[in-house]
Amino acid sequence: EAQVTQNPRYLITVTGKKLTVTCSQNMNHEYMSWYRQDPGLGLRQIYYSMNVEVTDKGDVPEGYKVSRKEKRNFPLILESPSPNQTSLYFCASSFDPYTEAFFGQGTRLTVV
Amino acid sequence: GQQVMQIPQYQHVQEGEDFTTYCNSSTTLSNIQWYKQRPGGHPVFLIQLVKSGEVKKQKRLTFQFGEAKKNSSLHITATQTTDVGTYFCAASNDYKLSFGAGTTVTVRA
């Protein structure tokens, strides 16, 4: 079954404690991206990756890091989380930015 | 920042009625995509429009891309409770895929 898998689904953490949200896809997609969703703001792109070892900033990259060492995986790293990063995060993959994107189930992150 | 603006932000609809949500851009778009997110769920792709003036239908949903490729609309006829959710438009620019803020639809039975 074609899917994008994110883990964990829910996470509560404290300010400053490094965390990683994993994302994996099984569709051999080149393009992967991370979004955060906040009420009234829709989905805002954090980072995207065109291919292995190729990543670039989206619209709201501050406070986040990503890596793309393998085609199927695209983890999101928060080196020092802050409360303003409390949000719902989605990973997505597609063949390119112009075609259908498949989303993971989402990770609800709370930073206290 | 966001490339596309969506209106209205909220749409409260009586079951059986029609409604339209709009997506507008100040720049010409190469294409536009529409997604639906059910409450508690993740966005799911609905359709992509590429050509100027293009109209596509999916059962009760009609999608349109403006002649100037700067706007798009989603029209739903005979709204049902299954139409509840948030509808997003999205546009690609310089390898970024930018989403509008969405239109959240609630239905009164």
Tab-separated table of C-alpha atoms in Angstrom, chain B:
chain	number	residue	atom	x	y	z
B	1	GLY	CA	4.950	33.872	2.288
B	2	GLN	CA	1.830	32.269	0.953
B	3	GLN	CA	1.319	32.587	-2.752
B	4	VAL	CA	-2.414	31.986	-2.758
B	5	MET	CA	-5.274	33.511	-0.815
B	6	GLN	CA	-8.457	31.610	-0.112
B	7	ILE	CA	-11.904	32.947	0.677
B	8	PRO	CA	-14.005	32.505	2.637
B	9	GLN	CA	-12.163	31.149	5.660
B	10	TYR	CA	-15.354	29.545	6.946
B	11	GLN	CA	-18.429	28.348	5.104
B	12	HIS	CA	-21.542	27.234	6.970
B	13	VAL	CA	-23.894	25.501	4.584
B	14	GLN	CA	-27.373	24.085	4.870
B	15	GLU	CA	-27.470	20.494	3.687
B	16	GLY	CA	-28.626	20.405	0.086
B	17	GLU	CA	-27.419	23.910	-0.774
B	18	ASP	CA	-24.555	24.866	-3.065
B	19	PHE	CA	-21.445	26.861	-2.229
B	20	THR	CA	-18.226	28.058	-3.799
B	21	THR	CA	-14.769	28.631	-2.379
B	22	TYR	CA	-12.186	30.758	-4.137
B	23	CYS	CA	-8.438	30.789	-4.479
B	24	ASN	CA	-6.645	33.900	-5.728
B	25	SER	CA	-3.074	34.760	-6.605
B	26	SER	CA	-1.345	37.995	-7.608
B	27	THR	CA	0.934	36.064	-9.950
B	28	THR	CA	0.289	33.682	-12.816
B	29	LEU	CA	0.272	30.097	-11.650
B	30	SER	CA	1.668	27.149	-13.566
B	31	ASN	CA	-0.922	24.883	-12.009
B	32	ILE	CA	-3.215	24.625	-9.028
B	33	GLN	CA	-4.078	21.683	-6.851
B	34	TRP	CA	-6.999	21.172	-4.488
B	35	TYR	CA	-6.948	19.094	-1.317
B	36	LYS	CA	-9.520	18.121	1.274
B	37	GLN	CA	-8.792	17.540	4.934
B	38	ARG	CA	-11.459	15.872	7.030
B	39	PRO	CA	-11.609	16.817	10.729
B	40	GLY	CA	-8.751	15.066	12.523
B	41	GLY	CA	-7.317	13.809	9.243
B	42	HIS	CA	-4.606	14.666	6.784
B	43	PRO	CA	-4.906	16.512	3.449
B	44	VAL	CA	-5.960	14.323	0.560
B	45	PHE	CA	-5.443	15.295	-3.062
B	46	LEU	CA	-8.602	16.030	-5.025
B	47	ILE	CA	-7.517	17.383	-8.391
B	48	GLN	CA	-4.970	19.356	-10.389
B	49	LEU	CA	-5.712	22.063	-12.945
B	50	VAL	CA	-3.114	23.095	-15.480
B	51	LYS	CA	-4.736	24.781	-18.472
B	52	SER	CA	-6.172	28.279	-18.681
B	53	GLY	CA	-9.948	28.152	-18.301
B	54	GLU	CA	-9.889	24.465	-17.434
B	55	VAL	CA	-12.987	22.981	-15.799
B	56	LYS	CA	-13.044	19.556	-14.178
B	57	LYS	CA	-15.840	17.766	-12.400
B	58	GLN	CA	-15.873	15.082	-9.756
B	59	LYS	CA	-19.493	14.120	-9.056
B	60	ARG	CA	-20.886	17.142	-7.172
B	61	LEU	CA	-17.576	19.043	-7.177
B	62	THR	CA	-16.651	21.406	-10.011
B	63	PHE	CA	-13.173	22.884	-10.204
B	64	GLN	CA	-12.234	25.802	-12.415
B	65	PHE	CA	-8.955	27.498	-13.328
B	66	GLY	CA	-9.234	31.122	-14.390
B	67	GLU	CA	-8.449	32.306	-17.886
B	68	ALA	CA	-5.493	34.324	-16.624
B	69	LYS	CA	-4.364	31.413	-14.407
B	70	LYS	CA	-4.458	33.663	-11.349
B	71	ASN	CA	-7.516	32.243	-9.672
B	72	SER	CA	-9.413	29.037	-9.151
B	73	SER	CA	-12.698	27.981	-7.647
B	74	LEU	CA	-14.315	24.905	-6.170
B	75	HIS	CA	-18.088	24.686	-6.401
B	76	ILE	CA	-20.020	22.006	-4.508
B	77	THR	CA	-23.640	21.351	-5.367
B	78	ALA	CA	-26.232	19.759	-3.098
B	79	THR	CA	-23.932	19.772	-0.084
B	80	GLN	CA	-23.913	16.624	2.037
B	81	THR	CA	-22.596	15.951	5.516
B	82	THR	CA	-19.736	14.043	3.928
B	83	ASP	CA	-18.495	17.354	2.483
B	84	VAL	CA	-17.492	18.571	5.951
B	85	GLY	CA	-13.817	19.458	6.200
B	86	THR	CA	-11.243	22.002	5.113
B	87	TYR	CA	-10.529	22.561	1.443
B	88	PHE	CA	-7.125	23.845	0.440
B	89	CYS	CA	-5.773	25.104	-2.825
B	90	ALA	CA	-2.043	24.822	-3.468
B	91	ALA	CA	0.287	26.235	-6.081
B	92	SER	CA	3.870	25.462	-7.052
B	93	ASN	CA	6.496	28.158	-7.456
B	94	ASP	CA	10.270	27.680	-7.598
B	95	TYR	CA	9.999	24.107	-6.311
B	96	LYS	CA	7.943	25.197	-3.327
B	97	LEU	CA	4.357	24.011	-2.931
B	98	SER	CA	2.398	26.729	-1.139
B	99	PHE	CA	-1.032	26.175	0.349
B	100	GLY	CA	-3.775	28.653	0.952
B	101	ALA	CA	-5.188	29.050	4.466
B	102	GLY	CA	-8.148	26.854	3.558
B	103	THR	CA	-11.935	27.073	3.684
B	104	THR	CA	-13.458	25.150	6.568
B	105	VAL	CA	-16.904	23.838	5.714
B	106	THR	CA	-19.575	22.878	8.217
B	107	VAL	CA	-22.959	21.493	7.226
B	108	ARG	CA	-26.307	22.011	8.974
B	109	ALA	CA	-28.512	18.976	8.601
